[in-house]
Structure formats: structure tokens, C-alpha cells
Coordinates of C-alpha atoms in Angstrom, one line a residue:
Chain A
X5 CA 0.0 0.0 0.0
X6 CA 2.7 2.4 1.0
X7 CA 4.7 1.4 -2.1
X8 CA 1.7 2.1 -4.3
X9 CA 1.2 5.4 -2.5
X10 CA 4.9 6.3 -3.1
X11 CA 4.5 5.3 -6.8
X12 CA 1.5 7.6 -7.1
X13 CA 3.3 10.4 -5.3
X14 CA 6.3 10.0 -7.6
X15 CA 4.0 10.0 -10.6
X16 CA 2.3 13.1 -9.5
X17 CA 5.7 14.7 -8.8
X18 CA 6.9 13.7 -12.3
X19 CA 3.9 15.2 -13.9
X20 CA 4.3 18.4 -11.9
X21 CA 7.9 18.5 -12.9
X22 CA 7.1 18.0 -16.5
X23 CA 4.3 20.6 -16.5
X24 CA 6.7 23.0 -14.7
X25 CA 9.3 22.4 -17.3
X26 CA 6.8 22.8 -20.1
X27 CA 5.5 26.1 -18.6
X28 CA 9.1 27.2 -18.2
X29 CA 10.0 26.5 -21.8
X30 CA 6.8 28.2 -23.0
X31 CA 7.7 31.6 -21.6
X32 CA 11.3 31.6 -22.8
X33 CA 14.0 33.9 -21.3
X34 CA 15.3 36.7 -23.4
X35 CA 18.2 35.1 -25.3
X36 CA 20.9 37.3 -23.8
X37 CA 19.8 36.3 -20.3
X38 CA 20.7 32.6 -20.8
X39 CA 23.7 31.4 -18.9
X40 CA 26.0 30.8 -21.9
X41 CA 25.3 34.3 -23.4
X42 CA 25.8 36.1 -20.1
X43 CA 29.0 34.2 -19.5
X44 CA 30.4 34.8 -22.9
X45 CA 29.5 38.5 -23.0
X46 CA 30.7 39.5 -19.6
X47 CA 33.8 37.3 -19.4
X48 CA 35.1 38.5 -22.7
X49 CA 34.3 42.2 -22.0
X50 CA 35.8 41.9 -18.5
X51 CA 38.9 40.3 -19.9
X52 CA 39.4 43.1 -22.4
X53 CA 38.7 45.9 -19.9
X54 CA 40.8 44.5 -17.1
X55 CA 43.8 44.4 -19.4
X56 CA 43.1 47.9 -20.7
X57 CA 42.6 49.5 -17.3
X58 CA 45.3 47.6 -15.4
X59 CA 47.9 50.1 -16.5
X60 CA 46.5 53.4 -17.5
X61 CA 49.5 54.7 -19.4
X62 CA 48.7 56.6 -22.6
X63 CA 51.6 56.3 -25.0
X64 CA 53.0 59.2 -26.9
X65 CA 51.2 58.3 -30.1
X66 CA 47.7 57.7 -28.8
X67 CA 45.3 58.7 -26.1
X68 CA 44.2 55.1 -25.5
X69 CA 45.9 52.9 -22.9
X70 CA 48.3 50.2 -24.0
X71 CA 48.1 47.0 -21.9
X72 CA 51.2 45.1 -21.0
X73 CA 49.4 42.2 -19.3
X74 CA 47.3 40.8 -22.1
X75 CA 46.6 37.3 -20.7
X76 CA 43.2 38.3 -19.3
X77 CA 42.3 39.2 -22.9
X78 CA 43.2 35.7 -24.0
X79 CA 40.7 34.3 -21.5
X80 CA 38.1 36.7 -22.9
X81 CA 38.8 35.6 -26.4
X82 CA 38.3 31.9 -25.5
X83 CA 35.0 32.8 -23.7
X84 CA 33.8 34.7 -26.8
X85 CA 34.6 31.9 -29.1
X86 CA 32.9 29.3 -26.8
X87 CA 29.8 31.5 -26.8
X88 CA 29.7 31.8 -30.6
X89 CA 30.4 28.1 -31.0
X90 CA 27.5 27.2 -28.6
X91 CA 25.2 29.3 -30.8
X92 CA 26.5 27.5 -33.9
X93 CA 25.7 24.2 -32.2
X94 CA 22.1 25.3 -31.4
X95 CA 21.4 26.6 -34.9
X96 CA 23.0 23.7 -36.7
X97 CA 21.3 21.0 -34.6
X98 CA 18.0 22.1 -36.4
X99 CA 19.6 21.5 -39.8
X100 CA 20.8 24.3 -42.1
X101 CA 21.0 22.3 -45.3
X102 CA 24.1 24.1 -46.4
X103 CA 26.7 22.8 -44.0
X104 CA 27.8 24.1 -40.7
X105 CA 30.7 26.2 -42.0
X106 CA 28.4 28.6 -43.9
X107 CA 27.0 30.1 -40.7
X108 CA 30.4 30.6 -39.2
X109 CA 31.7 32.4 -42.3
X110 CA 28.6 34.6 -42.3
X111 CA 29.3 35.5 -38.7
X112 CA 32.9 36.3 -39.2
X113 CA 32.2 38.4 -42.3
X114 CA 29.9 40.7 -40.4
X115 CA 32.2 40.6 -37.3
X116 CA 35.2 41.7 -39.4
X117 CA 33.4 44.8 -40.7
X118 CA 32.1 45.7 -37.3
X119 CA 35.3 45.2 -35.4
X120 CA 37.3 47.3 -37.9
X121 CA 34.6 50.0 -37.7
X122 CA 34.7 50.2 -33.9
X123 CA 38.5 50.2 -33.9
X124 CA 38.5 53.1 -36.4
X125 CA 36.4 55.1 -33.9
X126 CA 39.5 55.2 -31.6
X127 CA 37.6 55.1 -28.3
X128 CA 37.9 53.2 -25.0
X129 CA 34.2 52.2 -25.4
X130 CA 35.0 50.4 -28.7
X131 CA 34.4 46.8 -27.4
X132 CA 31.0 47.6 -25.9
X133 CA 29.9 49.5 -29.0
X134 CA 31.1 46.6 -31.1
X135 CA 29.1 44.0 -29.1
X136 CA 25.9 46.1 -29.2
X137 CA 26.3 46.8 -33.0
X138 CA 27.0 43.2 -33.7
X139 CA 23.9 42.1 -31.8
X140 CA 21.7 44.5 -33.7
X141 CA 23.1 43.8 -37.2
X142 CA 23.1 40.0 -36.6
X143 CA 19.5 40.1 -35.4
X144 CA 18.4 42.1 -38.5
X145 CA 20.2 39.8 -40.9
X146 CA 18.8 36.8 -39.1
X147 CA 15.3 38.2 -39.5
X148 CA 15.9 38.9 -43.2
X149 CA 17.2 35.4 -43.8
X150 CA 14.3 33.9 -41.9
X151 CA 11.4 35.8 -43.5
X152 CA 12.1 36.8 -47.2
X153 CA 14.5 34.0 -47.9
X154 CA 12.3 31.4 -46.3
X155 CA 14.8 29.5 -44.1
X156 CA 12.1 29.4 -41.3
X157 CA 14.5 28.2 -38.6
X158 CA 13.1 29.0 -35.1
X159 CA 15.4 31.3 -33.2
X160 CA 17.6 32.1 -36.2
X161 CA 17.7 35.9 -35.3
X162 CA 18.8 35.3 -31.8
X163 CA 21.5 32.7 -32.6
X164 CA 22.8 34.7 -35.5
X165 CA 23.1 37.8 -33.2
X166 CA 25.0 35.7 -30.7
X167 CA 27.4 34.3 -33.3
X168 CA 28.1 37.7 -34.7
X169 CA 28.6 39.3 -31.3
X170 CA 30.9 36.4 -30.2
X171 CA 33.0 36.7 -33.3
X172 CA 33.2 40.5 -33.0
X173 CA 34.4 40.2 -29.4
X174 CA 36.9 37.5 -30.3
X175 CA 38.3 39.7 -33.1
X176 CA 38.6 42.8 -30.9
X177 CA 40.3 40.6 -28.2
X178 CA 42.7 39.3 -30.7
X179 CA 43.6 42.9 -31.7
X180 CA 44.4 43.5 -28.0
X181 CA 46.3 40.3 -27.6
X182 CA 48.6 41.2 -30.5
X183 CA 49.0 44.9 -30.3
X184 CA 48.0 45.6 -26.7
X185 CA 45.4 48.3 -27.5
X186 CA 42.3 49.2 -29.5
X187 CA 43.9 52.3 -31.0
X188 CA 43.3 53.0 -34.6
X189 CA 47.0 53.5 -35.4
X190 CA 48.4 50.5 -33.6
X191 CA 45.9 48.1 -35.0
X192 CA 46.5 49.4 -38.5
X193 CA 50.3 49.0 -38.2
X194 CA 50.5 46.0 -36.0
X195 CA 47.6 44.0 -37.4
X196 CA 46.4 45.1 -40.8
X197 CA 49.7 46.0 -42.5
X198 CA 51.4 42.8 -41.4
X199 CA 48.7 40.6 -42.7
X200 CA 47.8 39.1 -39.3
X201 CA 44.1 40.0 -40.0
X202 CA 43.9 37.2 -42.6
X203 CA 45.0 34.6 -40.0
X204 CA 42.5 36.2 -37.5
X205 CA 39.7 36.1 -40.1
X206 CA 39.9 32.4 -41.0
X207 CA 41.3 31.3 -37.6
X208 CA 38.3 32.6 -35.6
X209 CA 35.9 31.3 -38.2
X210 CA 37.4 27.8 -38.0
X211 CA 37.5 27.9 -34.2
X212 CA 33.8 28.8 -34.1
X213 CA 32.4 26.2 -36.6
X214 CA 35.0 23.4 -36.4
X215 CA 33.9 21.8 -33.1
X216 CA 30.3 21.1 -34.0
X217 CA 31.2 20.2 -37.6
X218 CA 33.7 17.6 -36.3
X219 CA 31.5 16.2 -33.5
X220 CA 28.1 16.2 -35.2
X221 CA 26.1 13.0 -35.3
X222 CA 23.5 11.2 -33.1
X223 CA 26.0 10.8 -30.2
X224 CA 27.0 14.5 -30.1
X225 CA 27.4 15.7 -26.5
X226 CA 27.5 19.3 -25.5
X227 CA 30.5 19.0 -23.1
X228 CA 32.6 17.2 -25.7
X229 CA 31.9 19.8 -28.3
X230 CA 32.6 22.7 -25.9
X231 CA 35.9 21.1 -24.9
X232 CA 37.0 20.8 -28.5
X233 CA 36.1 24.5 -29.0
X234 CA 38.3 25.4 -26.0
X235 CA 41.1 23.4 -27.6
X236 CA 40.7 25.2 -31.0
X237 CA 40.6 28.6 -29.3
X238 CA 43.7 27.9 -27.2
X239 CA 45.6 26.8 -30.3
X240 CA 44.6 30.1 -32.0
X241 CA 45.6 32.0 -28.8
X242 CA 49.0 30.4 -28.9
X243 CA 49.6 31.5 -32.5
X244 CA 48.5 35.1 -31.6
X245 CA 50.7 35.3 -28.6
X246 CA 53.8 34.2 -30.6
X247 CA 52.9 36.8 -33.2
X248 CA 52.6 39.4 -30.4
X249 CA 56.0 38.4 -29.0
X250 CA 57.8 38.9 -32.3
X251 CA 55.8 42.0 -33.1
X252 CA 56.8 43.7 -29.9
X253 CA 60.4 42.5 -30.2
X254 CA 60.7 44.0 -33.7
X255 CA 59.9 47.5 -34.8
X256 CA 56.4 48.9 -35.2
X257 CA 55.4 49.0 -31.6
X258 CA 58.8 49.5 -30.2
X259 CA 58.1 53.1 -29.3
X260 CA 55.7 52.0 -26.6
X261 CA 57.3 48.8 -25.5
X262 CA 60.9 49.7 -24.7
X263 CA 61.1 47.9 -21.4
X264 CA 61.6 44.2 -21.1
X265 CA 58.7 44.3 -18.6
X266 CA 56.3 44.8 -21.5
X267 CA 57.2 41.4 -22.8
X268 CA 55.6 39.7 -19.8
X269 CA 52.1 39.8 -21.4
X270 CA 53.0 37.7 -24.5
X271 CA 55.2 35.3 -22.6
X272 CA 52.6 34.6 -19.9
X273 CA 49.9 34.2 -22.7
X274 CA 52.1 31.6 -24.4
X275 CA 52.5 29.5 -21.3
X276 CA 48.8 30.0 -20.4
X277 CA 47.7 28.8 -23.8
X278 CA 50.0 25.8 -23.7
X279 CA 48.5 24.8 -20.3
X280 CA 45.0 25.3 -21.7
X281 CA 45.8 23.2 -24.8
X282 CA 47.1 20.3 -22.6
X283 CA 44.2 20.4 -20.2
X284 CA 41.5 20.6 -22.9
X285 CA 43.1 17.9 -25.0
X286 CA 43.3 15.6 -22.0
X287 CA 39.6 16.3 -21.1
X288 CA 38.5 16.0 -24.7
X289 CA 40.2 12.6 -25.0
X290 CA 38.5 11.4 -21.8
X291 CA 35.1 12.5 -23.1
X292 CA 35.8 10.7 -26.4
X293 CA 36.7 7.5 -24.5
X294 CA 33.5 7.9 -22.4
X295 CA 31.3 8.3 -25.4
X296 CA 32.9 5.6 -27.6
X297 CA 31.3 2.2 -27.7
X298 CA 34.6 0.4 -28.1
X299 CA 38.2 1.5 -28.7
X300 CA 40.4 -0.9 -30.8
X301 CA 43.9 -0.7 -31.9
X302 CA 44.5 -0.7 -35.6
X303 CA 47.9 -2.5 -35.3
X304 CA 51.2 -1.7 -36.9
X305 CA 51.7 -1.2 -40.6
X306 CA 52.7 -4.4 -42.5
X307 CA 56.4 -4.9 -42.9
X308 CA 58.0 -5.6 -46.2
X309 CA 58.3 -9.3 -45.4
X310 CA 54.6 -9.6 -44.8
X311 CA 53.8 -7.9 -48.1
X312 CA 56.1 -10.3 -50.0
Chain B
X3 CA 48.0 61.0 -8.5
X4 CA 47.0 64.1 -10.5
X5 CA 48.6 62.6 -13.5
X6 CA 46.6 59.4 -13.2
X7 CA 43.3 61.4 -12.8
X8 CA 44.3 63.5 -15.8
X9 CA 45.0 60.4 -17.9
X10 CA 41.8 58.8 -16.8
X11 CA 39.8 61.8 -17.8
X12 CA 41.7 61.9 -21.1
X13 CA 40.9 58.3 -21.9
X14 CA 37.3 58.3 -20.8
X15 CA 36.3 61.6 -22.3
X16 CA 38.1 61.3 -25.6
X17 CA 35.4 61.2 -28.2
X18 CA 35.6 59.6 -31.5
X19 CA 37.7 61.6 -34.0
X20 CA 35.2 61.4 -36.8
X21 CA 36.4 62.5 -40.2
X22 CA 33.4 63.5 -42.4
X23 CA 33.6 62.9 -46.1
X24 CA 34.3 66.0 -48.1
X25 CA 31.9 65.1 -50.9
X26 CA 28.8 63.2 -49.7
X27 CA 27.4 62.6 -53.2
X28 CA 30.5 60.9 -54.3
X29 CA 30.4 58.6 -51.2
X30 CA 26.8 57.8 -51.9
X31 CA 27.7 56.8 -55.5
X32 CA 30.4 54.6 -54.1
X33 CA 27.9 53.1 -51.6
X34 CA 25.6 52.2 -54.4
X35 CA 28.5 50.6 -56.3
X36 CA 29.3 48.5 -53.3
X37 CA 25.6 47.4 -53.0
X38 CA 25.7 46.5 -56.7
X39 CA 28.8 44.5 -56.2
X40 CA 27.1 42.5 -53.4
X41 CA 24.1 41.8 -55.6
X42 CA 26.4 40.6 -58.4
X43 CA 28.1 38.2 -56.0
X44 CA 24.7 36.8 -55.0
X45 CA 23.8 36.3 -58.7
X46 CA 27.1 34.6 -59.4
X47 CA 26.5 32.0 -56.7
X48 CA 23.2 31.2 -58.3
X49 CA 24.9 30.5 -61.6
X50 CA 27.8 28.3 -60.4
X51 CA 26.9 24.6 -60.4
X52 CA 27.3 23.5 -56.8
X53 CA 26.6 20.0 -55.7
X54 CA 27.6 19.9 -52.1
X55 CA 28.2 16.7 -50.3
X56 CA 26.1 14.5 -52.7
X57 CA 28.1 15.7 -55.7
X58 CA 31.3 14.6 -53.9
X59 CA 29.9 11.1 -54.1
X60 CA 28.8 11.6 -57.7
X61 CA 25.1 11.6 -56.8
X62 CA 24.2 15.1 -57.8
X63 CA 25.2 17.4 -60.7
X64 CA 27.9 20.0 -59.9
X65 CA 31.3 20.4 -58.2
X66 CA 31.5 18.4 -55.0
X67 CA 31.9 21.1 -52.4
X68 CA 29.9 23.8 -50.6
X69 CA 28.7 27.0 -52.1
X70 CA 30.6 29.2 -49.8
X71 CA 34.0 27.5 -50.4
X72 CA 33.5 27.4 -54.2
X73 CA 32.4 31.0 -54.5
X74 CA 35.0 32.2 -52.2
X75 CA 37.8 30.3 -54.0
X76 CA 36.8 31.8 -57.3
X77 CA 36.1 35.3 -55.9
X78 CA 39.4 35.5 -54.0
X79 CA 41.3 34.6 -57.2
X80 CA 39.4 37.4 -59.0
X81 CA 40.3 39.7 -56.1
X82 CA 44.0 38.7 -56.4
X83 CA 44.0 39.5 -60.1
X84 CA 42.2 42.8 -59.5
X85 CA 44.8 43.9 -56.8
X86 CA 47.7 43.0 -59.1
X87 CA 46.2 44.8 -62.1
X88 CA 45.4 47.9 -59.9
X89 CA 49.1 48.0 -58.8
X90 CA 50.3 47.7 -62.4
X91 CA 47.9 50.0 -64.2
X92 CA 45.8 52.5 -62.4
X93 CA 42.8 51.8 -64.6
X94 CA 39.7 50.9 -62.5
X95 CA 37.7 49.5 -65.4
X96 CA 40.5 47.2 -66.6
X97 CA 40.9 46.1 -63.0
X98 CA 37.2 45.2 -62.6
X99 CA 37.0 43.3 -66.0
X100 CA 40.2 41.3 -65.5
X101 CA 39.1 40.4 -62.0
X102 CA 36.0 38.8 -63.5
X103 CA 38.1 36.9 -66.1
X104 CA 40.5 35.7 -63.3
X105 CA 37.5 34.3 -61.4
X106 CA 36.1 32.7 -64.6
X107 CA 39.5 31.0 -65.3
X108 CA 39.6 29.6 -61.7
X109 CA 36.1 28.2 -61.8
X110 CA 36.7 26.7 -65.3
X111 CA 39.8 24.9 -64.0
X112 CA 37.9 23.6 -61.0
X113 CA 35.1 22.3 -63.2
X114 CA 37.4 20.8 -65.8
X115 CA 39.5 18.9 -63.2
X116 CA 36.5 17.6 -61.3
X117 CA 34.9 16.5 -64.6
X118 CA 38.1 14.6 -65.4
X119 CA 37.9 13.0 -62.0
X120 CA 34.2 12.1 -62.5
X121 CA 34.6 10.7 -66.0
X122 CA 37.9 8.8 -65.8
X123 CA 38.0 8.2 -62.0
X124 CA 34.4 7.2 -61.2
X125 CA 33.4 6.3 -64.7
X126 CA 30.1 8.2 -65.2
X127 CA 28.8 10.4 -68.0
X128 CA 28.1 14.0 -67.1
X129 CA 24.3 14.3 -67.1
X130 CA 21.8 16.8 -65.6
X131 CA 19.0 15.5 -63.4
X132 CA 16.9 18.7 -63.6
X133 CA 16.5 19.1 -67.4
X134 CA 15.4 16.4 -69.9
X135 CA 17.4 18.0 -72.7
X136 CA 20.6 20.1 -72.3
X137 CA 19.6 23.7 -73.0
X138 CA 22.7 24.4 -75.1
X139 CA 23.5 21.2 -77.0
X140 CA 19.9 19.8 -77.0
X141 CA 21.2 16.3 -76.1
X142 CA 19.0 14.0 -74.1
X143 CA 20.0 13.8 -70.4
X144 CA 17.5 11.6 -68.6
X145 CA 18.6 8.3 -70.1
X146 CA 22.1 8.8 -68.9
X147 CA 21.3 9.5 -65.3
X148 CA 22.1 6.6 -63.0
X149 CA 19.3 5.2 -60.9
X150 CA 19.0 6.6 -57.4
X151 CA 20.9 9.8 -58.3
X152 CA 20.0 13.3 -59.3
X153 CA 22.5 13.4 -62.2
X154 CA 26.3 13.5 -62.0
X155 CA 29.3 15.3 -63.4
X156 CA 29.2 18.7 -65.0
X157 CA 27.3 18.8 -68.3
X158 CA 27.8 21.5 -71.0
X159 CA 25.1 23.9 -69.9
X160 CA 26.2 23.8 -66.3
X161 CA 29.8 24.4 -67.4
X162 CA 29.0 27.5 -69.4
X163 CA 26.7 28.7 -66.6
X164 CA 29.6 28.3 -64.1
X165 CA 31.9 30.3 -66.3
X166 CA 29.3 33.1 -66.5
X167 CA 28.9 32.9 -62.8
X168 CA 32.7 33.3 -62.3
X169 CA 32.8 36.4 -64.5
X170 CA 29.8 38.0 -62.7
X171 CA 31.2 37.2 -59.2
X172 CA 34.7 38.4 -60.0
X173 CA 33.3 41.6 -61.4
X174 CA 31.3 42.1 -58.2
X175 CA 34.2 41.5 -55.9
X176 CA 36.5 43.7 -57.8
X177 CA 33.9 46.4 -57.9
X178 CA 33.7 46.4 -54.1
X179 CA 37.5 46.5 -53.9
X180 CA 37.9 49.5 -56.3
X181 CA 35.0 51.4 -54.7
X182 CA 36.5 51.0 -51.3
X183 CA 40.0 52.1 -52.5
X184 CA 38.5 55.2 -54.3
X185 CA 36.7 56.2 -51.1
X186 CA 40.0 57.2 -49.4
X187 CA 40.7 60.1 -51.8
X188 CA 44.4 59.4 -51.5
X189 CA 46.7 59.5 -54.5
X190 CA 47.4 56.1 -56.2
X191 CA 51.0 56.0 -54.8
X192 CA 49.6 55.9 -51.3
X193 CA 47.0 53.2 -51.8
X194 CA 49.4 50.6 -50.5
X195 CA 48.6 52.0 -47.0
X196 CA 44.9 51.3 -47.3
X197 CA 45.1 48.2 -49.6
X198 CA 44.9 45.7 -46.6
X199 CA 41.7 47.3 -45.3
X200 CA 40.1 47.3 -48.8
X201 CA 41.1 43.7 -49.4
X202 CA 39.9 42.3 -46.1
X203 CA 36.6 44.2 -46.2
X204 CA 35.9 43.0 -49.8
X205 CA 36.7 39.4 -48.6
X206 CA 34.2 39.9 -45.7
X207 CA 31.5 41.2 -48.0
X208 CA 32.2 38.3 -50.5
X209 CA 31.6 35.7 -47.7
X210 CA 28.5 37.4 -46.4
X211 CA 26.8 37.5 -49.9
X212 CA 27.8 34.0 -50.9
X213 CA 26.3 32.6 -47.6
X214 CA 23.0 34.6 -48.3
X215 CA 22.8 33.1 -51.8
X216 CA 23.7 29.7 -50.4
X217 CA 20.8 29.9 -47.9
X218 CA 18.4 30.9 -50.7
X219 CA 19.3 27.9 -52.9
X220 CA 19.4 25.4 -50.1
X221 CA 22.9 24.1 -50.8
X222 CA 22.7 22.8 -54.3
X223 CA 22.0 24.3 -57.7
X224 CA 22.8 23.3 -61.3
X225 CA 22.9 26.6 -63.2
X226 CA 20.6 29.0 -65.0
X227 CA 18.2 26.2 -66.1
X228 CA 17.6 25.0 -62.5
X229 CA 14.1 25.7 -61.1
X230 CA 15.7 27.2 -58.0
X231 CA 17.1 30.0 -60.1
X232 CA 13.7 31.6 -60.1
X233 CA 14.1 32.4 -56.4
X234 CA 16.9 34.8 -57.2
X235 CA 15.0 38.1 -56.6
X236 CA 14.5 37.4 -52.9
X237 CA 18.2 36.8 -52.4
X238 CA 19.0 39.9 -54.4
X239 CA 16.8 42.1 -52.1
X240 CA 18.2 40.6 -48.9
X241 CA 21.8 40.9 -50.1
X242 CA 21.2 44.5 -51.2
X243 CA 19.9 45.4 -47.7
X244 CA 22.7 43.7 -45.7
X245 CA 25.4 44.9 -48.1
X246 CA 24.1 48.5 -47.9
X247 CA 24.3 48.4 -44.0
X248 CA 27.8 46.9 -44.1
X249 CA 28.8 49.2 -46.9
X250 CA 28.2 52.3 -44.8
X251 CA 30.4 50.9 -42.1
X252 CA 33.1 49.9 -44.7
X253 CA 33.2 53.4 -46.2
X254 CA 33.5 54.9 -42.8
X255 CA 36.4 52.6 -42.0
X256 CA 38.2 53.5 -45.2
X257 CA 37.9 57.3 -44.6
X258 CA 39.0 56.9 -41.0
X259 CA 42.0 54.7 -41.7
X260 CA 43.2 56.7 -44.6
X261 CA 42.9 60.2 -43.0
X262 CA 44.2 59.4 -39.6
X263 CA 47.5 61.1 -40.0
X264 CA 49.1 57.9 -41.2
X265 CA 50.8 59.7 -44.1
X266 CA 52.4 62.5 -42.0
X267 CA 53.8 60.3 -39.2
X268 CA 55.0 57.2 -41.0
X269 CA 55.4 57.8 -44.7

């Protein structure tokens, strides 16, 4: 009797839970108030602004601060890429019909235009303006793609806004990682004229869309995809920090980085990204082993005697 | 301490140093040219025979890769030709036309090599699944299509359609590039300073427009005779709106970067 009562109770509780969940999913939160969006937006903005404000030291050539300690920006870049990749995962799970890379390339195309625009404004508020502008333009383009083009994917506007904003923040963060500032002049000479922008363009796009494209399938798990995204973003951060090291050692930005103390930022970023790569690779490998049904060895290649 | 407060005030209160264009009508004309370039890129993607993943397994007509990659490969080649021609001769019209021809050569090589692979590697006859007779040669197509597939290889009509698409797309990309370079108002000898901005912005606009066209056709298309080609006006409108918004930002970037004292301090 008591067991039956317990069963009934548990059934009722289950029903209540389900109805509660259903009611919760009906009145959805605003998409920027979700946990991933808040995390990506605030961690990346905080990373950029901590680095910019930690040493308020206007250089002779610009009124904007130049950050020596750029490793917080690296964390911000990884957070922005994880945010955008999460949105790519949500939008591609529905089925685009044109492949996952297309949405990543669309996001990085708009992000490139917006991030160069806000950098050309030459203001300390550039990252915030860039995020807001990217959210607006991404939402408008998502609406246009959904309605006149007839894609009819639910939530296309919100996800495209998230992808665009994440790519924009990652691109601005990579400017700060390499040149140490969001100044017009330094970004032009340290980033555009040396061709680093091409690497940044395709690198961020690949980091955003690669993880879901590589993991997609019926057994796709969110934590595994996210860990692969962190691995991609850390590899990109390693490349950027090596670029920053050589850029600061050579000419170009030498006028503001005469002390050896200013080399601390790139060196710490290199070690930090290597640690991130090792940790995320190990965790990704454990997730792969967890999700795999069976792992078999392929054996060695046949020797010449076996072939004859 | 006073120095710190002073520098904080300097940083937080420093407004954007906006350089307004001297001749607004000229900038508006350039903005319209950029929008036209974006629409031309969208049209070009509709003309190129793209098969996507099924074509990679010879189960659909077209080149076996995605729209974005194919259009970007051809468009970037056209842009490369346009940049080299602009550095050699300062003639914008020649630069735009040769950019289109560079794109067409690239897409023709891609289609020819993939056709060699399909015919001699897989052993199929190029046949269209969407048309009973080829619109150009009037040969019958349906009896050559293997069972369970939607055509395979790149037949004659799709080949010519692809070359036309390459020309249109290359012209669109080069038009955006030349319009952005002309927005600076600098003499030709100084364009090397603003060349990276113009190139990266035209690449960005190329990717945006090719993805819009790709969403319109749903991944695969055979050429001008495909029924999906009739959906072109919708994509042209959407592409025009988004390129117009991005074009305003692009022109602003070019004016800012060109006029920000780069010449005086570094040249």
C-alpha cells in the first residue's frame, strides 16, 4: 500500500515537474539572459577591460591605454569563441541544409566589418559598442534570412546575433592580444599592414564552426563539443601570442614597448595557452573515451616481409 | 596622482575623432556601387553549379563542395588578379574586368579537373538531373542519369553557366574593392597603405553575400536552367539590404583609416 502510494506520489511529482518544465519552456527567457550568453558576453568584455585598465598609461602616439598584461584578454577571447560556437551548435542542430561552415563564415564576415569599424572610432568604449552593434546587425540579418529568404528556422535571429557578437568580441580581443590596445594607429600598423588580419579572419571562423562540424552526429554531447572549442581557441591564442612576442620585439610597436617588462604579457599568454591546450586535449580525450562504444587498436603497418 | 586622474579623464572623455567625407554625393555613389557588387556576387553563386556533399559522391550534378567555399575560391582569385592589375595600371575599369576573367579561369579549371575525376575516375557520363534536354547542346539527359541519383558530373550547360557565374562574381568582388579604394581620396601611390583594409573588407562582403545566396538555394544548384534559379529576386533584395548596411560601415572605416595622420607620421 505504502509502495503504491509512493509510486502515485512520484508519478504526481513527475507530472508536476514535466508541467513545470513545459511552462518554463513556454515563456522563454530573453536570449541574452541565458547562462552561456551572459558568461560569454561578460567574461570577454571583462577580460578586455581588465587588461586595458590595469595600466592606465597613454603612449605618446595615442590617447588610449596600452596593456602590458594581455593574458586576461586571452581568456576573454576563448570565452567569446565558446559563446559563438555554442550558438552555432544550437542553430546547426536544427539543420541548415548548407553545411555548418556557412553560418560561421557569415558571422565572421559581419564581425570583421564591425570590429574594424569600432576600432576606427578610436575610443575606449569600442568593445562595448562593437558588441551592441553586432547584436543589432546580426539580429536584423537573421530576421531577413528567416522571412524573405524562407529558411524558417526558429530562433535564427537570436542565434545569428549571438554568433556575430561572439565573433566580434573574439576579433577585438585578438587585436588587444597582438597589439595591446584598441587604438586605430596601432591596429593598422601591428595587425592590418602585417597581414595578421587574414589569420585572424579564418582562424576565428574555423574555431567557431569546427567543433560542432567535427562532432556532429547522433551521439553528439555538449561538453565534448565545448571542450574541442576550447582546444581550438587555445591553439589560436598560442599563435596570436607568438605573433605578439615577435611584433613587440621587432619594430612597429617598439616606441611604446621599450622595457623588457612589457614582454611579460605575450610570454605569460604563451605559457597559459599551452597549459589550456594540454588540459583541454586531455579532457576531450577522456570524453571521447567515455562516449565511444569500443576502442580498438589498428595495429602496426605491415612490414616488407609480410607484403612479399 | 593628479597625472593618473588626468590620464583617466583623457581616456574616458576622448570622443571619436570622426572625419566626415568631403563630398557626400561621391560617397553615396560609391555606396551604391558596393551594393551593386554585393548583388552581383549573389547572382554569381546562383549561376555556379554547386553539388555539395552529394556531388562529392557523384550523386548530384555539380562540383563536389559547398557554395561558400567554391564561390570564395573563385572570388578570391578574382580579387588577387584585381589587386595586381590595380598596382600595375591605375585603370579601375580594366581592374574590374580582369578580376572577372580571373574568377572565370579559376572556376573553369575547378570544373574541368573535377569532370576529369568524375569521367575517368568514377566512370560516369556527365548528365543533368533537372533538365530532360541540355539547354545548349539539346542532347537527351534523362537516359544517362544513373538510378537513385539526381544526375552527376558537370554537363555542358552547367559548365557555361559556371563560367558566366565566375565572370559576374569576379566583377562584383573587384567592384567592391575598387569602390573602397576610391573612397579614401588618397593618390594612387599611397593606396598601399589602405590596400589591406580594402582587401579584407571585400573578402568579408564576399563571404556574407555568398552565404546569403547559399541559404536561398538550399545548398545545391545546377545553373541558370535549374528551377531554384527563379528564387533569385528574394536573395538579391536581402543581399542588397545587408550589403548596404555593411557598406556604410566599410566606407567609414576606409575614410577613418586613410585620413588618420598615417601619411604624416609614418610615410
